[in-house]
mmCIF file of C-alpha atoms in Angstrom:
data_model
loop_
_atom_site.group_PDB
_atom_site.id
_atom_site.type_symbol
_atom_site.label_atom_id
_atom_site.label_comp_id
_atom_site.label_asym_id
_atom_site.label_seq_id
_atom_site.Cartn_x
_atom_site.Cartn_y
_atom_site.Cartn_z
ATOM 1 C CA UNK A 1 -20.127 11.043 -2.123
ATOM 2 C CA UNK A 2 -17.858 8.413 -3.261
ATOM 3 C CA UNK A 3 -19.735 4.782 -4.118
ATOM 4 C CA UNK A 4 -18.048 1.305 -2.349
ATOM 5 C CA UNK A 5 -17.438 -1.286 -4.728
ATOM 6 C CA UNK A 6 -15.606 -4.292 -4.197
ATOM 7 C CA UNK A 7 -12.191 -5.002 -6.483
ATOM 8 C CA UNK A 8 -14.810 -8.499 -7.794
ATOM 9 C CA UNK A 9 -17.837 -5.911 -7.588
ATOM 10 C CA UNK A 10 -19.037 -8.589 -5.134
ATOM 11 C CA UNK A 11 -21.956 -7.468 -2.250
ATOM 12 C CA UNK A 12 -20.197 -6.472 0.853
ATOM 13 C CA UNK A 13 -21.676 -7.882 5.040
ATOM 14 C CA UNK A 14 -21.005 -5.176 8.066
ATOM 15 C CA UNK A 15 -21.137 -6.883 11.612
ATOM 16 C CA UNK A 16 -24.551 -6.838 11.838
ATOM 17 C CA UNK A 17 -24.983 -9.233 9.239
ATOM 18 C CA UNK A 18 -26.251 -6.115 6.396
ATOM 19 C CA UNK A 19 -25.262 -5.925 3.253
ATOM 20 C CA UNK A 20 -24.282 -3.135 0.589
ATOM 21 C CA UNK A 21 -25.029 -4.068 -2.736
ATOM 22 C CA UNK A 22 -21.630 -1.761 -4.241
ATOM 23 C CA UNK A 23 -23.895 1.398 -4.462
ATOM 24 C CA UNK A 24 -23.937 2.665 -0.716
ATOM 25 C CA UNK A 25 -20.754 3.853 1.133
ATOM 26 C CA UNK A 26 -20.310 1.434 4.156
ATOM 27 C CA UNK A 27 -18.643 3.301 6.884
ATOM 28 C CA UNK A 28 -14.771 2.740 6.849
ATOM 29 C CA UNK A 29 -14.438 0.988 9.941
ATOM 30 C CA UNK A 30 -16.631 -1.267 11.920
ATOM 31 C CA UNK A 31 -16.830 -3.602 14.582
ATOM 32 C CA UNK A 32 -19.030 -5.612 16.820
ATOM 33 C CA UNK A 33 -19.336 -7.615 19.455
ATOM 34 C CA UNK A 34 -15.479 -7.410 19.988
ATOM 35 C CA UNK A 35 -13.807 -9.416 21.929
ATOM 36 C CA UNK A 36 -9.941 -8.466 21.988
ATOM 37 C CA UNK A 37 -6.703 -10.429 24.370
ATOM 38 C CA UNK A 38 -3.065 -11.149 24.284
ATOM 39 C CA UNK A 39 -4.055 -13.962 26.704
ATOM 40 C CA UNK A 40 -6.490 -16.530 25.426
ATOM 41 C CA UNK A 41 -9.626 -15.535 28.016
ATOM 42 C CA UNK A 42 -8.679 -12.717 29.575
ATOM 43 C CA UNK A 43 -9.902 -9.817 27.530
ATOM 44 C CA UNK A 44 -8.571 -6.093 27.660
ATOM 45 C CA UNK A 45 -10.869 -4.837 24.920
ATOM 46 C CA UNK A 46 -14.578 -5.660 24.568
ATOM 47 C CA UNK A 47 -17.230 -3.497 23.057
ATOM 48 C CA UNK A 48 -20.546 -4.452 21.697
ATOM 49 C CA UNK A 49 -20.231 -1.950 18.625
ATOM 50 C CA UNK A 50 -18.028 0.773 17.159
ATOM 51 C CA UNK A 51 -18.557 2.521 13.762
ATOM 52 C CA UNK A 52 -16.033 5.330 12.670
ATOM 53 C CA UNK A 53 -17.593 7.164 9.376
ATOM 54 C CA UNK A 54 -15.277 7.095 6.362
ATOM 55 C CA UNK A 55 -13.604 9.811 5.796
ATOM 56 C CA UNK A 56 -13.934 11.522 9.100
ATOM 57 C CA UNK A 57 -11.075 12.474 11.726
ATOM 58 C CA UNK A 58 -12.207 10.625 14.702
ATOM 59 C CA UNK A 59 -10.322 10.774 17.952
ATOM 60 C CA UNK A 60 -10.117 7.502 20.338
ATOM 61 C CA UNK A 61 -8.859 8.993 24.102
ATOM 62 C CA UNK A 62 -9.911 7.526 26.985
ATOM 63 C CA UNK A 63 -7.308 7.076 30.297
ATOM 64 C CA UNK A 64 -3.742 5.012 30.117
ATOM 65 C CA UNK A 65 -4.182 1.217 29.761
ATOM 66 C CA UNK A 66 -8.227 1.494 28.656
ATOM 67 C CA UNK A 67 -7.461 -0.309 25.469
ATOM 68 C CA UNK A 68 -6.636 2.484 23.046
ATOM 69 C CA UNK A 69 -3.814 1.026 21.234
ATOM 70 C CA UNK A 70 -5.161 -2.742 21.709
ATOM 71 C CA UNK A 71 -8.406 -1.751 19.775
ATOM 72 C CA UNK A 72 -6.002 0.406 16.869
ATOM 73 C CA UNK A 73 -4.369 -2.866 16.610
ATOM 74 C CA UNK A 74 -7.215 -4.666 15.801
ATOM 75 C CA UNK A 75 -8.328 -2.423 12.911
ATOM 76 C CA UNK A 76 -4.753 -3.069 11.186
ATOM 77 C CA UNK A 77 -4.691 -6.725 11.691
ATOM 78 C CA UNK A 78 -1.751 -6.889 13.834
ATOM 79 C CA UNK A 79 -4.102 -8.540 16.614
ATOM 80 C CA UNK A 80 -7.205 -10.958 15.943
ATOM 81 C CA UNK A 81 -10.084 -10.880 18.054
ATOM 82 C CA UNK A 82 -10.741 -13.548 20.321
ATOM 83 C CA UNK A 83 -14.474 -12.785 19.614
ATOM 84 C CA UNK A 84 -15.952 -10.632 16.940
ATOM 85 C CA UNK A 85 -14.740 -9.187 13.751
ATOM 86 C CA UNK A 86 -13.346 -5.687 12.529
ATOM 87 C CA UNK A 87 -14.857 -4.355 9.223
ATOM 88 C CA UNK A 88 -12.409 -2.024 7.039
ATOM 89 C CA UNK A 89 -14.483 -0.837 3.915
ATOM 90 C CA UNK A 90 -17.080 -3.540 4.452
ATOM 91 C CA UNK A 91 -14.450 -6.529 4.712
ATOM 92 C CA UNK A 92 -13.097 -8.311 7.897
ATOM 93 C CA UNK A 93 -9.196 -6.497 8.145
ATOM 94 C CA UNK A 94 -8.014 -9.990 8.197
ATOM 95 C CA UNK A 95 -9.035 -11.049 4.603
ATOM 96 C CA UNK A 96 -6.785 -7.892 3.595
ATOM 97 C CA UNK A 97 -3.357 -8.880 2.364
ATOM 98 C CA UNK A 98 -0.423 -7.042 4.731
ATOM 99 C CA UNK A 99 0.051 -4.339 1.612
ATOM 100 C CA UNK A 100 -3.301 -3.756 0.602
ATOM 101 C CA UNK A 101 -4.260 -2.892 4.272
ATOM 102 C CA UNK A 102 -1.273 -0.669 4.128
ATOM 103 C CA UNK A 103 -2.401 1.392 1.705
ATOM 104 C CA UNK A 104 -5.238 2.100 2.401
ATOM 105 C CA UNK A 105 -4.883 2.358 6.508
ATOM 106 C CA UNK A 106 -2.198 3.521 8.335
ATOM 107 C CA UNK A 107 -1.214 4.071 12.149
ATOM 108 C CA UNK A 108 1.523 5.990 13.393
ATOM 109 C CA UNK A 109 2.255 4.687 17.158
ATOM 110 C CA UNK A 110 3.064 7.086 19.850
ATOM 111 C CA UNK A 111 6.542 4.574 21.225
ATOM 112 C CA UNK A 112 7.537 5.696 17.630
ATOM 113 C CA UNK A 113 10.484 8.510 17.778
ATOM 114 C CA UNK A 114 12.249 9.594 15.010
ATOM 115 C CA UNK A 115 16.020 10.774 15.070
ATOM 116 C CA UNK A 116 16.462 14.648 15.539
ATOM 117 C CA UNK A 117 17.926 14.823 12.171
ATOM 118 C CA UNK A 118 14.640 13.411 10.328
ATOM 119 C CA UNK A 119 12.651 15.836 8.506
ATOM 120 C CA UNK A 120 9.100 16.036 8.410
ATOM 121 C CA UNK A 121 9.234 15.182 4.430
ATOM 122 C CA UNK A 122 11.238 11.743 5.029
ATOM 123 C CA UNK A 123 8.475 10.457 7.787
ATOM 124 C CA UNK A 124 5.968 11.487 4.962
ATOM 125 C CA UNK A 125 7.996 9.185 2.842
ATOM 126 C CA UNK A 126 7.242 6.493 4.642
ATOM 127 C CA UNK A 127 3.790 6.227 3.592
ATOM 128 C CA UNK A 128 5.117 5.561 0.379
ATOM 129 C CA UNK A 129 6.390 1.988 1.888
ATOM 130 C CA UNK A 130 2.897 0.038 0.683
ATOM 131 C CA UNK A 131 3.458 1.257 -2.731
ATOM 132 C CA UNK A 132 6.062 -0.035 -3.998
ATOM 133 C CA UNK A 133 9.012 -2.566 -3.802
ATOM 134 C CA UNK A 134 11.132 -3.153 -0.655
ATOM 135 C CA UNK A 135 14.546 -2.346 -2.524
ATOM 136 C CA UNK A 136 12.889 0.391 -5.038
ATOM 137 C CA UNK A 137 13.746 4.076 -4.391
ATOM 138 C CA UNK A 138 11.138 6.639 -4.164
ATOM 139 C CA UNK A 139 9.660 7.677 -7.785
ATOM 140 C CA UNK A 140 8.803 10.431 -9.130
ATOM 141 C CA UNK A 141 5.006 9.499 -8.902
ATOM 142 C CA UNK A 142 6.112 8.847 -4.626
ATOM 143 C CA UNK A 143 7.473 12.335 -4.490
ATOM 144 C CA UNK A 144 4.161 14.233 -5.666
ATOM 145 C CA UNK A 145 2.197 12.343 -3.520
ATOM 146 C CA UNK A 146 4.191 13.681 -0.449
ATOM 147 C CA UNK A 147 4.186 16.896 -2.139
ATOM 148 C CA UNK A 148 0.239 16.653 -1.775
ATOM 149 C CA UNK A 149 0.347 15.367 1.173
ATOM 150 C CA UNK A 150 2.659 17.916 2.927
ATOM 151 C CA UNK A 151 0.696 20.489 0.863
ATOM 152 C CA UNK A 152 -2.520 19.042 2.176
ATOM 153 C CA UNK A 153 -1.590 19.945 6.074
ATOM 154 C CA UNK A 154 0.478 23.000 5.070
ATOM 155 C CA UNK A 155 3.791 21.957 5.478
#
């Protein structure tokens, strides 16, 4: 098992109010008391906790227009809570700059379709995006990484 420390080696707080002193693994995401709306007081999201382990697949299904994608945008900062917080690695998602979240979280939507001509290998490149420059071309250190990662689910 991997150990959490913070980039400052600073104590992380969860939801609940706990704290990891940099030796224990908090899970990767959390969130309580959530709270989440595109119009101020009418919520379409609220939960009183959620905790998906690090490292884990975990699937979120439930019935069209339960909330899925409202609560997935809430773990990648696209959409503050009205009440609550969401915890990536032990820090609220919103004290994550736009790149750092990036790399370390990503969400593919389903509204997303790619041309017929796109290969599996140039979506993979785009989780390359985060790390590095807007203009910069893919280097060699981006194409082994897709390498590994198309490796990884044997494509």
């Amino acid at each position: 098992m991997s150990k959490h420390t913070t980039p400052d080696g600073d104590s992380t707080v969860g939801p609940s109010g706990e704290t990891t002193d940099g030796d224990e693994e908090p899970p990767g995401i959390e969130a309580s008391d959530l709270s989440l709306a595109y119009e101020p007081g009418e919520p379409v999201v609220e939960l009183d906790r959620l905790t998906v382990p690090a490292g884990e697949v975990t699937a979120l299904v439930g019935p069209n227009g339960s909330g899925k994608s409202t609560l997935l945008k809430s773990m990648n900062a696209e959409l503050s809570p009205e009440n609550g917080m969401v915890y990536f690695d032990g820090r609220d998602v919103e004290q994550y700059e736009t790149t750092e979240l990036a790399r370390k979280l990503g969400l593919l939507s389903q509204q997303n379709e790619a041309p017929a001509s796109t290969t599996v290998r140039e979506l993979a490149a785009h989780g390359r995006y985060p790390h590095r420059g807007f203009f910069e071309s893919l280097s060699e250190e981006d194409h082994e990484a897709i390498d590994r990662a198309l490796e990884r689910v044997g494509v």
